[in-house]
PDB file of C-alpha atoms in Angstrom:
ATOM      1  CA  UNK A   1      15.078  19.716   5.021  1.00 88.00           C
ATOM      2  CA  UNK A   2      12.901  18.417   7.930  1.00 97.00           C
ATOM      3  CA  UNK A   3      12.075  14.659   8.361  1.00 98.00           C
ATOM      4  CA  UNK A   4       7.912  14.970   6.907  1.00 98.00           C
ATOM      5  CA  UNK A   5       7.498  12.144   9.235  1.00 98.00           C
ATOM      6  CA  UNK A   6       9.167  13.313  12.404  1.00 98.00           C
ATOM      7  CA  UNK A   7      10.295  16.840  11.765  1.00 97.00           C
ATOM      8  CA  UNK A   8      14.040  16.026  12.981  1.00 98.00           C
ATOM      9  CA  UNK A   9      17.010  16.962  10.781  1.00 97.00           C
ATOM     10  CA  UNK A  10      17.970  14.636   7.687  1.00 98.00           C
ATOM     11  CA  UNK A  11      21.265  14.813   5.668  1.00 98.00           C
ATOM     12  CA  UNK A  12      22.021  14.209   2.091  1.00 98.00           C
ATOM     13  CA  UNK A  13      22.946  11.072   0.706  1.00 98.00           C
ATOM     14  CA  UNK A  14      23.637  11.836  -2.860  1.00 98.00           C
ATOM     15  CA  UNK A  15      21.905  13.504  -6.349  1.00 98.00           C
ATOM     16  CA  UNK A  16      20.341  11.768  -8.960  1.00 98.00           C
ATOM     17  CA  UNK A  17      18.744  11.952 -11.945  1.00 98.00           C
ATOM     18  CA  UNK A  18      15.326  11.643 -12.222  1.00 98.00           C
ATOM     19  CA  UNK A  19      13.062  11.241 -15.326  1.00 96.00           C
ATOM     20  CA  UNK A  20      16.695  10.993 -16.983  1.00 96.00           C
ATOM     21  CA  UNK A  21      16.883  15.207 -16.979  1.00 97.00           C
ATOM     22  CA  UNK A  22      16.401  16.868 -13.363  1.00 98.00           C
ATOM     23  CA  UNK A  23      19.134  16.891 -11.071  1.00 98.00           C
ATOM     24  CA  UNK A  24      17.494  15.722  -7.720  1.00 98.00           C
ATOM     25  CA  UNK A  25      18.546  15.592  -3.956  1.00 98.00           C
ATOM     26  CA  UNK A  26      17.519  13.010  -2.044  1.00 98.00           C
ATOM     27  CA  UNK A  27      17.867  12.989   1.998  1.00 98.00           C
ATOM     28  CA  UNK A  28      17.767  10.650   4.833  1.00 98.00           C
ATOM     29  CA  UNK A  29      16.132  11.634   8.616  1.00 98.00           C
ATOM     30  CA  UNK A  30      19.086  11.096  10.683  1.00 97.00           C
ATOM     31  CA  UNK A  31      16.305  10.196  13.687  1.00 98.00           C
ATOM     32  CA  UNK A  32      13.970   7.594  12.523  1.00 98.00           C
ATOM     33  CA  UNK A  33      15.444   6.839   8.633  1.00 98.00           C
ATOM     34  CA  UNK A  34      12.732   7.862   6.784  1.00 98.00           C
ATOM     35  CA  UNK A  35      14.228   8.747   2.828  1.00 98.00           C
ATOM     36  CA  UNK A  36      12.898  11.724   0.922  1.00 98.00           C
ATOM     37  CA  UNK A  37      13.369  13.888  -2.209  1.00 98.00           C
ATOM     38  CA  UNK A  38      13.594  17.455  -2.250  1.00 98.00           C
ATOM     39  CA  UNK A  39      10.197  19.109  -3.121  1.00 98.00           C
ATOM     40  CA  UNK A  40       9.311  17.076  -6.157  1.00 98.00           C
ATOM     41  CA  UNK A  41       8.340  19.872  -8.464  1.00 98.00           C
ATOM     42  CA  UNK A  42       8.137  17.158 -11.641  1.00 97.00           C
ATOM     43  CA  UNK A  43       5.628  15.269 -10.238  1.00 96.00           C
ATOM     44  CA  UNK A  44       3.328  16.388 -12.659  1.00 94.00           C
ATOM     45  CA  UNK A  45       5.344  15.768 -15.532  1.00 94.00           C
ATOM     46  CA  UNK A  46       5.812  11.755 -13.575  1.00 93.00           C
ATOM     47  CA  UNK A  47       2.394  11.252 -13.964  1.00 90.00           C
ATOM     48  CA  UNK A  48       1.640  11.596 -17.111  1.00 86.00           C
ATOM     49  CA  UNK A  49       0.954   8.023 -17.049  1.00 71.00           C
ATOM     50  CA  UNK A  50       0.015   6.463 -13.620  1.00 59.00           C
ATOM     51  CA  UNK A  51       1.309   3.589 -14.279  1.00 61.00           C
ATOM     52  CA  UNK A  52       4.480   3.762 -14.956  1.00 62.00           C
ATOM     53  CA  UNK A  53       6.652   1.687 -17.791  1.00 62.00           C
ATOM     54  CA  UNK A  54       9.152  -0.174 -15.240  1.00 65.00           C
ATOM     55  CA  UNK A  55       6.189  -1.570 -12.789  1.00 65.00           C
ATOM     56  CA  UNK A  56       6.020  -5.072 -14.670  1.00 67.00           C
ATOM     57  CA  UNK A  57       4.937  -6.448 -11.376  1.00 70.00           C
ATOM     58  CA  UNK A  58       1.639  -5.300 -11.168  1.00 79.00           C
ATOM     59  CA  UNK A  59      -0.446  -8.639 -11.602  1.00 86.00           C
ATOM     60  CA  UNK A  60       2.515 -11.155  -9.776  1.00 88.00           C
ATOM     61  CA  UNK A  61       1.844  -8.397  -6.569  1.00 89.00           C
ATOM     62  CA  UNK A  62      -2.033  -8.714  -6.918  1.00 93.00           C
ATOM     63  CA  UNK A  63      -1.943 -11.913  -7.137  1.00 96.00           C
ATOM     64  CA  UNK A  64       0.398 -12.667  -3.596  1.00 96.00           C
ATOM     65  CA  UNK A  65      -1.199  -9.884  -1.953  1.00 97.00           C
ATOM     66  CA  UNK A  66      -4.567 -10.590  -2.810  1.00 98.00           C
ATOM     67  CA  UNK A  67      -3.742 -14.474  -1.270  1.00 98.00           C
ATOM     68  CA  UNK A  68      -2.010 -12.466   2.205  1.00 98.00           C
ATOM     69  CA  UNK A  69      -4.598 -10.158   2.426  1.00 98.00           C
ATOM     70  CA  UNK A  70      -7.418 -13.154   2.779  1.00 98.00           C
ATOM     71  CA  UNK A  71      -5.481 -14.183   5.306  1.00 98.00           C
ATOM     72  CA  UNK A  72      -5.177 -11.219   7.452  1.00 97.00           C
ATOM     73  CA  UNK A  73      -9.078 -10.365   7.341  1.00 98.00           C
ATOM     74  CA  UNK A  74     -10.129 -13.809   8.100  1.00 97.00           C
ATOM     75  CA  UNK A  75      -7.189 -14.239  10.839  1.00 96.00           C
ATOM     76  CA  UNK A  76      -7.585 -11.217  12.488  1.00 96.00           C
ATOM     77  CA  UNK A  77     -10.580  -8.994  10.727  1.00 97.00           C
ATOM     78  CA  UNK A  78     -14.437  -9.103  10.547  1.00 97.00           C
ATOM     79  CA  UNK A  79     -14.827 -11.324   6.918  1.00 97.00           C
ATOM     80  CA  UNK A  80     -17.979  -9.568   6.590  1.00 97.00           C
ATOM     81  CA  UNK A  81     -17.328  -6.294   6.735  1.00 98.00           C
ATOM     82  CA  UNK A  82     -16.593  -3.765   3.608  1.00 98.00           C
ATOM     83  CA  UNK A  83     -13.371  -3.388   2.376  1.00 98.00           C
ATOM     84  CA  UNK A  84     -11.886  -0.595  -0.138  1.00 98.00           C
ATOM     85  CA  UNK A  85      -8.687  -0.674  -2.288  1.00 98.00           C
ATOM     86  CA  UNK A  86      -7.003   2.395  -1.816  1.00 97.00           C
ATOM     87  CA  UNK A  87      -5.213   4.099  -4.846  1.00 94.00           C
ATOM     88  CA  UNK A  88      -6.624   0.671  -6.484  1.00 94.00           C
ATOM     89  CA  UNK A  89      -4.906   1.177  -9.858  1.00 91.00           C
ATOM     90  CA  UNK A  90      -7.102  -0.520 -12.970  1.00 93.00           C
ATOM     91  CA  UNK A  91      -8.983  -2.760 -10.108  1.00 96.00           C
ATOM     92  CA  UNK A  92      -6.909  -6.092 -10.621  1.00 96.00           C
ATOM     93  CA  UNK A  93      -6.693  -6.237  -6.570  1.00 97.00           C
ATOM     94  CA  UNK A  94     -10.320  -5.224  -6.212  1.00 98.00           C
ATOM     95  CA  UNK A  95     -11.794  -7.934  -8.375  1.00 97.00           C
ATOM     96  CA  UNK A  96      -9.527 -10.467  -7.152  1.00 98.00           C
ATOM     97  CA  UNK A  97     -10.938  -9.915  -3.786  1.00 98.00           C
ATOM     98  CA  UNK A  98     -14.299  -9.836  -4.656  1.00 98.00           C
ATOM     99  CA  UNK A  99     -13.940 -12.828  -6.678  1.00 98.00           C
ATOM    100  CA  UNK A 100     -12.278 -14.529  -3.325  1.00 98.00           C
ATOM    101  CA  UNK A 101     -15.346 -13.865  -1.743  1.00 98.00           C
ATOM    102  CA  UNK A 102     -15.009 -10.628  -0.090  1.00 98.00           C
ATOM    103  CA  UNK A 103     -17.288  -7.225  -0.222  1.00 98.00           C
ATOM    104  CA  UNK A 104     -14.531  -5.213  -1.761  1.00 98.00           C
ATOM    105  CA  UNK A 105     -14.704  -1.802  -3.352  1.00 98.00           C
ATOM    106  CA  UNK A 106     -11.709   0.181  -5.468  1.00 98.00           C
ATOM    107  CA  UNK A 107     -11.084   3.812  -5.254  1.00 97.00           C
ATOM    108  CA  UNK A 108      -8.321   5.986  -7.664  1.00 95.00           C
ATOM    109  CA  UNK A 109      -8.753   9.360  -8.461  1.00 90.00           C
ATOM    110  CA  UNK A 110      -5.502   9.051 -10.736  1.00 87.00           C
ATOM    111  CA  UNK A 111      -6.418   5.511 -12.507  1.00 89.00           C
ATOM    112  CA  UNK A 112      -9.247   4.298 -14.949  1.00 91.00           C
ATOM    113  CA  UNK A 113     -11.034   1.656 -12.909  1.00 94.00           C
ATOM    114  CA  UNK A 114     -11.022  -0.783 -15.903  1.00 94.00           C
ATOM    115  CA  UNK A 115     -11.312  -4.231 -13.640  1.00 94.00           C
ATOM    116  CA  UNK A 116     -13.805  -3.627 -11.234  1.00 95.00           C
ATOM    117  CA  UNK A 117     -16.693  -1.777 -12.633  1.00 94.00           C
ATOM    118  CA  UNK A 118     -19.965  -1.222 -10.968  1.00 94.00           C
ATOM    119  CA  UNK A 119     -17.883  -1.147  -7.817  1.00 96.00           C
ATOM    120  CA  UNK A 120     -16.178   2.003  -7.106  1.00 97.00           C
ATOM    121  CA  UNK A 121     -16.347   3.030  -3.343  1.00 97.00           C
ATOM    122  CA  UNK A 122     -16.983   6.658  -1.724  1.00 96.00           C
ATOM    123  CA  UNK A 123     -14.554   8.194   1.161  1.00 97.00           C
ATOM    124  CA  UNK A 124     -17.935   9.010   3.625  1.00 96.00           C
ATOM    125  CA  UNK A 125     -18.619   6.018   4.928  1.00 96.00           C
ATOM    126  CA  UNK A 126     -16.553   3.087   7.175  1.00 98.00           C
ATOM    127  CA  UNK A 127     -14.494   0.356   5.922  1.00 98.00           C
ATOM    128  CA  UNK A 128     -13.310  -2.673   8.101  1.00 98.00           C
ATOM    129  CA  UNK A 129     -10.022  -2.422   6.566  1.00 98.00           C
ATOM    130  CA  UNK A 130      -8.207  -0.371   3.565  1.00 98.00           C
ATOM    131  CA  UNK A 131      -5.648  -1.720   1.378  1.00 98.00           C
ATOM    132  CA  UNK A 132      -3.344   0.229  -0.750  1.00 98.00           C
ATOM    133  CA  UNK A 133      -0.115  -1.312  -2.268  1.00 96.00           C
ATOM    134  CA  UNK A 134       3.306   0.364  -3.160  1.00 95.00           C
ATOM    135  CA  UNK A 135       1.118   3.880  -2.317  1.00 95.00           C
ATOM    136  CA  UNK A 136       3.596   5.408   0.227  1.00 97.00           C
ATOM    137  CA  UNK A 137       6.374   5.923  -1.788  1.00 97.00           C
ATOM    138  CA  UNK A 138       4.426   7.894  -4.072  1.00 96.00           C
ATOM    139  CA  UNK A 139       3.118  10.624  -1.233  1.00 97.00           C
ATOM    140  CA  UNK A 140       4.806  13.658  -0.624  1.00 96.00           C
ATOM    141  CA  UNK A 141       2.508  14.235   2.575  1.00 97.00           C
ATOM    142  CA  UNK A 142       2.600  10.782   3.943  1.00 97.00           C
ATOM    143  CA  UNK A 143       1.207  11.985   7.580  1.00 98.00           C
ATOM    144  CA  UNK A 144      -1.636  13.603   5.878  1.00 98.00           C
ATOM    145  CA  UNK A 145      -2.800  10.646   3.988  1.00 97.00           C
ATOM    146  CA  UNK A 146      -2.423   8.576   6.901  1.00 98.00           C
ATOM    147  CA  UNK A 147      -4.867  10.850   8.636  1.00 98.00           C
ATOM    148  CA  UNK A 148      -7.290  11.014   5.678  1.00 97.00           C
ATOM    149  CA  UNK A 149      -7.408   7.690   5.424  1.00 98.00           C
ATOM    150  CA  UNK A 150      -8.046   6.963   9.358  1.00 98.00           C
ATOM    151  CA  UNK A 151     -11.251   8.976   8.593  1.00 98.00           C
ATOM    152  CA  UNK A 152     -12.687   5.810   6.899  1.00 98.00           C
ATOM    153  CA  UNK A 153     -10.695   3.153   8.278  1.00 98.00           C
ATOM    154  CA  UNK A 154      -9.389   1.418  11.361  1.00 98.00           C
ATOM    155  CA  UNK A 155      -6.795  -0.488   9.897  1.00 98.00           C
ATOM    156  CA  UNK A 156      -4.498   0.461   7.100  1.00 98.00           C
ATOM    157  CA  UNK A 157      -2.664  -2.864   5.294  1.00 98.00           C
ATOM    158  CA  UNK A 158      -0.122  -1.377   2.852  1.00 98.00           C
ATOM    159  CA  UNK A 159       3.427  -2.878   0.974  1.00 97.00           C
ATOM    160  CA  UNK A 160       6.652  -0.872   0.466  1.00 98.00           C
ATOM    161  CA  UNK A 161      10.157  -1.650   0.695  1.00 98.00           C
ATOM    162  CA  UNK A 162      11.500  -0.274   3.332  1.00 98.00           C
ATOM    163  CA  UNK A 163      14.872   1.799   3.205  1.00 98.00           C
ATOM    164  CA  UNK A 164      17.952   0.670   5.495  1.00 97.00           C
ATOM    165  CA  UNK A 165      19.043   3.268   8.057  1.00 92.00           C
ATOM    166  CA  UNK A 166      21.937   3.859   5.989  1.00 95.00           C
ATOM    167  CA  UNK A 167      20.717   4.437   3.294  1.00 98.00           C
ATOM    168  CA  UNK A 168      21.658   2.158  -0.101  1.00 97.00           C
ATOM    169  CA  UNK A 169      23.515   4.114  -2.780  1.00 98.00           C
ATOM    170  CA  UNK A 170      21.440   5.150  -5.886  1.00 97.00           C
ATOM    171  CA  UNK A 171      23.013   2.437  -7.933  1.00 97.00           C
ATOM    172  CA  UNK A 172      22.237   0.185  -5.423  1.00 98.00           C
ATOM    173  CA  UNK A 173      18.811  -0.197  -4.611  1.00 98.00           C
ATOM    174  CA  UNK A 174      16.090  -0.073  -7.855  1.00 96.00           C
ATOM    175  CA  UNK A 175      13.207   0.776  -5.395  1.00 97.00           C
ATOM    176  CA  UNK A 176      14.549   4.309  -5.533  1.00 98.00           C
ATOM    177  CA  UNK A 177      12.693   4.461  -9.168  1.00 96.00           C
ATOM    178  CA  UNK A 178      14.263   7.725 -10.603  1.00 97.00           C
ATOM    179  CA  UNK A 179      13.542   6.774 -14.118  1.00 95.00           C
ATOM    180  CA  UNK A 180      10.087   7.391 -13.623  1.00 95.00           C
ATOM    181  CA  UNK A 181      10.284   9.728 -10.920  1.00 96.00           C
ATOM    182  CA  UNK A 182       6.976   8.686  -8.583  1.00 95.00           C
ATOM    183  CA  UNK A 183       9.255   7.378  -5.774  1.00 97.00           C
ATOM    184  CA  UNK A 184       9.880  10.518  -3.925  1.00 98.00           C
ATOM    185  CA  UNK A 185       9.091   8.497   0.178  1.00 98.00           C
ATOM    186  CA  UNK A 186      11.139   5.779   1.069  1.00 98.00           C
ATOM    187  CA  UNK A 187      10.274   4.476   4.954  1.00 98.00           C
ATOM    188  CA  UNK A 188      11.603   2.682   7.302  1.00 98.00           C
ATOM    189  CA  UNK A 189      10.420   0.469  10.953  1.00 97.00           C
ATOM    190  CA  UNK A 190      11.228   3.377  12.894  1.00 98.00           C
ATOM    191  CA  UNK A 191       9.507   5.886  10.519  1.00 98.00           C
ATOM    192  CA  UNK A 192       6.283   3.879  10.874  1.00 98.00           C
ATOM    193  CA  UNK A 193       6.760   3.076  14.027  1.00 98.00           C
ATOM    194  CA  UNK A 194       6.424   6.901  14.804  1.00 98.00           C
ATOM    195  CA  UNK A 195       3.601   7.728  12.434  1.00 98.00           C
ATOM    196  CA  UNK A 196       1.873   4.594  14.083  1.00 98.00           C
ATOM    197  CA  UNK A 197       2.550   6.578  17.817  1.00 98.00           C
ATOM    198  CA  UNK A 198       1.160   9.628  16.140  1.00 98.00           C
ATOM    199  CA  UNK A 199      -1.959   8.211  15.406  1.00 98.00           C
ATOM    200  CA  UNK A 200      -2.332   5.934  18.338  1.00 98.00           C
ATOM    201  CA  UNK A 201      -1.903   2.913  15.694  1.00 98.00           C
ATOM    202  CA  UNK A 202      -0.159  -0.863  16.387  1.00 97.00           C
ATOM    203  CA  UNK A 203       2.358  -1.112  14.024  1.00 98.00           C
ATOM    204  CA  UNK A 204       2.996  -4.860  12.641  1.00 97.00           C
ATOM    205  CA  UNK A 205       5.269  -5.748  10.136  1.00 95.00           C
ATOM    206  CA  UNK A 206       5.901  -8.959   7.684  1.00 95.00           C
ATOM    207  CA  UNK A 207       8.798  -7.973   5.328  1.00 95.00           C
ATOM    208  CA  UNK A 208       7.308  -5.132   3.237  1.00 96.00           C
ATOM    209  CA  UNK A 209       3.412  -5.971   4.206  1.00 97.00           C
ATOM    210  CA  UNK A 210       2.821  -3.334   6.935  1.00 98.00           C
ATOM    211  CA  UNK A 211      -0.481  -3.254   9.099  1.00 98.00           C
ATOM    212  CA  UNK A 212      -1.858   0.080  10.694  1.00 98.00           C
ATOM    213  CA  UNK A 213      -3.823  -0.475  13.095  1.00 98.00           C
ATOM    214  CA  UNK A 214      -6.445   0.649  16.122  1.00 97.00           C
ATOM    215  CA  UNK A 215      -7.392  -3.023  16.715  1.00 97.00           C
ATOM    216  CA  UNK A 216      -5.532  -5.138  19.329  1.00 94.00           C
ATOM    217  CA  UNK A 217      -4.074  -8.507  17.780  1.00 93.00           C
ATOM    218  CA  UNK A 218      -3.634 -10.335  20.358  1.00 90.00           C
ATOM    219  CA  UNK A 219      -0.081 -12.122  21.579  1.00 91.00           C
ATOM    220  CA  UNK A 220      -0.856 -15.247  19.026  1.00 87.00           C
ATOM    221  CA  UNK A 221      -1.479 -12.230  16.231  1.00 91.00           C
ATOM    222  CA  UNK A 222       1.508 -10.504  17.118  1.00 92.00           C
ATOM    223  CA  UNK A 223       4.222 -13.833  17.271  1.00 92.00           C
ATOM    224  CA  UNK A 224       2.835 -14.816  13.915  1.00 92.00           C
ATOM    225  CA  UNK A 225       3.539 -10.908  12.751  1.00 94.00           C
ATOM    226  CA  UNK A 226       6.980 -11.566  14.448  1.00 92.00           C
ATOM    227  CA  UNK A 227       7.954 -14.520  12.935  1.00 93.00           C
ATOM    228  CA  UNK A 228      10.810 -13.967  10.263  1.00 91.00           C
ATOM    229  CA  UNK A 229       8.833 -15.568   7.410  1.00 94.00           C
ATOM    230  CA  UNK A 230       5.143 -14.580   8.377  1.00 96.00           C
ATOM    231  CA  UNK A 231       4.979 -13.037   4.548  1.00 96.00           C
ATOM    232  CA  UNK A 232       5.032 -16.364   3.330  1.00 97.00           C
ATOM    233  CA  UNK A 233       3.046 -17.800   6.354  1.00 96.00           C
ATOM    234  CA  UNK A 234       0.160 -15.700   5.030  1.00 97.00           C
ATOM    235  CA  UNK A 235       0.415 -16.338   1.540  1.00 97.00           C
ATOM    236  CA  UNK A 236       0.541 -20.588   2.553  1.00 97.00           C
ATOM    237  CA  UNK A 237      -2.888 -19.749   4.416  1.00 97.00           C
ATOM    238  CA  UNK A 238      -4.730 -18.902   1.991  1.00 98.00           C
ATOM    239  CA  UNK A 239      -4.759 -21.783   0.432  1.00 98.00           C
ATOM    240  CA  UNK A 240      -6.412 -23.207   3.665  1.00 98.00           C
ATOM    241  CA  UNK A 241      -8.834 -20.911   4.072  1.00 98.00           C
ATOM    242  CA  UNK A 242      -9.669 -20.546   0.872  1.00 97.00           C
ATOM    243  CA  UNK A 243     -11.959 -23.721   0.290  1.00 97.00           C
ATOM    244  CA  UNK A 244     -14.448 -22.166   2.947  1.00 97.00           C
ATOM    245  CA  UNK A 245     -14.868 -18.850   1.083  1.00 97.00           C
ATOM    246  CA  UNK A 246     -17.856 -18.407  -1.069  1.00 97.00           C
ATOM    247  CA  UNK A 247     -16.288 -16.311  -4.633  1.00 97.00           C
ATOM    248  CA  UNK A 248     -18.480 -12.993  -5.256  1.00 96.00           C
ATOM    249  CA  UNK A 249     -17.952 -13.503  -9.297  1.00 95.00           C
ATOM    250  CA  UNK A 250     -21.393 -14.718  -9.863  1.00 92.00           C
ATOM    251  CA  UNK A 251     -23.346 -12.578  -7.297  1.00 93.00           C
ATOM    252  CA  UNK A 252     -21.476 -10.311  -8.855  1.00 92.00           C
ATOM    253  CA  UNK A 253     -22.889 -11.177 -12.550  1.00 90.00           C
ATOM    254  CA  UNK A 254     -25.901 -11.710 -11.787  1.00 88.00           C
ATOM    255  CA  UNK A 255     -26.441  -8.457 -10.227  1.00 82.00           C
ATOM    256  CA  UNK A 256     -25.844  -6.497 -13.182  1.00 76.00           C
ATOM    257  CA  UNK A 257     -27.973  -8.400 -15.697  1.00 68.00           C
ATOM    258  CA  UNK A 258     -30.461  -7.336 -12.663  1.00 67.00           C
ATOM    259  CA  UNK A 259     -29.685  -3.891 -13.127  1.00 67.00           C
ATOM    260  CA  UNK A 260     -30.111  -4.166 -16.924  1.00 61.00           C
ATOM    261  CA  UNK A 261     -33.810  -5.255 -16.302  1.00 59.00           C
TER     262      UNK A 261
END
C-alpha cells in the first residue's frame, strides 16, 4: 500500500485483530510515518455505535480541551467570530464553549446532537476556526477531509496521538483501538507536516493538540507552540482569561423561550 498522506511506500508492522474476529494488516509510510490499516472493509460493522464502549474519556477531554481551546481563540483568533465543532459527538464540546462565552455551533452527521440543541451549524458558510477532537484517526481519506474542511475554515484545531516513527507494537500502544475497530489513521509530525505543505497550512503542535492553519502566529505564537509543556500552558490560561468572558448559557435560554412566543 501507498502512504494516503504522501503516496510513498509503507511496510508492514504486524496483524491484528480487530473487532476481536478480522484478521487486519496494519502499515507504516516508511517516508513521513504516517500508520494505516488495510482498506477497512468493517467499518460499517465499527459503527454501529459511534461512540464506542472503550472511549470513557469523552467528558475529562471536553472538559481540558474546551479550557485550551479558549485559549487559542482569544490568544491568537478573532473571539468574535463563529466557531463549529467538527464531528461534535452528542455536543458536550459545543455547549461548553458556548457556555464559555463563545458563538459556537456543532456539526455530526454520525451522532445525535443531544447537548447542544437549537445550534447545529451548516458546511456553506465561514467559520473563524473548526474544532474536531480524536477525528483523524477515524478517516480513511484524511487529505480529503482536510480539503473539505478548508472550504469553511482557515484554521483547523484537532487532538490525536501521534504514532512514533517506529512504530509501537500492537500490545504496546492502546491508541491503536482494534477492539472497536474506528482507529484505522494513526499520524505523525512529519505526516502533518506534509499535509500542512499540501495545503499551504502552518503546522503547530502542543503534544497531541495540533493547529492547521492559513493565519501567521507570529514568533511570540510560535515559541509558546514550541515550548515542551505549551499543552498545559494553555489549559493554565484559561483560567486567566476566563473572568473576562461573558458565558452564552443565558442568552442562550432566553432565546428559546423567545422562540416559543
Amino acid at each position: 500500500m501507498n502512504c494516503k498522506i504522501c503516496q510513498n511506500e509503507t511496510t508492514k508492522i504486524f496483524n491484528a485483530t480487530v473487532l476481536y474476529k478480522y484478521d487486519v494488516t496494519y502499515y507504516q509510510c516508511t517516508t513521513c510515518g504516517f500508520g494505516q490499516t488495510e482498506k477497512p472493509y468493517w467499518l460499517e460493522e465499527a459503527y454501529v455505535s459511534s461512540m464506542n464502549l472503550s472511549d470513557t474519556g469523552v467528558m475529562f477531554r471536553s472538559e481540558r480541551m474546551s479550557k485550551i481551546t479558549t485559549t487559542l481563540i482569544t490568544l491568537f483568533f478573532n473571539s468574535k467570530g463563529v466557531f463549529l465543532d467538527y464531528a461534535g459527538g452528542l455536543g458536550v464540546f459545543t455547549r461548553q464553549m458556548r457556555d464559555i462565552g463563545f458563538d459556537y455551533y456543532w456539526h455530526d452527521p454520525y451522532t445525535k446532537n443531544e447537548l447542544a440543541r437549537g445550534f447545529e451549524g451548516t458546511l456553506d458558510k465561514k467559520y473563524e476556526l473548526v474544532t474536531t477532537f480524536e477525528s483523524f484517526e477515524h478517516f480513511e481519506f484524511p487529505l480529503e477531509e482536510v480539503e473539505k474542511m478548508l472550504q469553511f475554515t482557515d484554521t483547523i484545531v484537532l487532538s490525536t496521538d501521534l504514532i512514533a516513527h517506529k512504530a509501537p507494537a500492537h500490545k504496546d500502544w492502546w491508541y491503536y483501538g482494534s477492539e472497536h475497530g474506528q482507529h484505522i489513521a494513526f499520524h505523525s509530525k512529519e505526516s502533518f507536516k506534509v499535509m500542512a505543505k499540501k495545503f499551504g497550512l502552518h503546522y503547530h503542535n502542543a503534544m497531541n493538540v495540533h493547529i492547521l492553519t492559513k493565519k501567521k502566529i507570529g514568533f511570540l505564537g510560535t515559541s509558546i507552540l514550541k515550548f515542551r509543556y505549551a499543552k498545559h500552558l494553555l489549559y493554565a490560561g484559561f483560567f486567566i482569561i476566563n473572568p473576562f468572558l461573558k458565558s452564552k448559557s443565558f442568552d442562550d435560554m432566553n432565546s428559546f423561550y423567545v422562540k416559543q412566543k
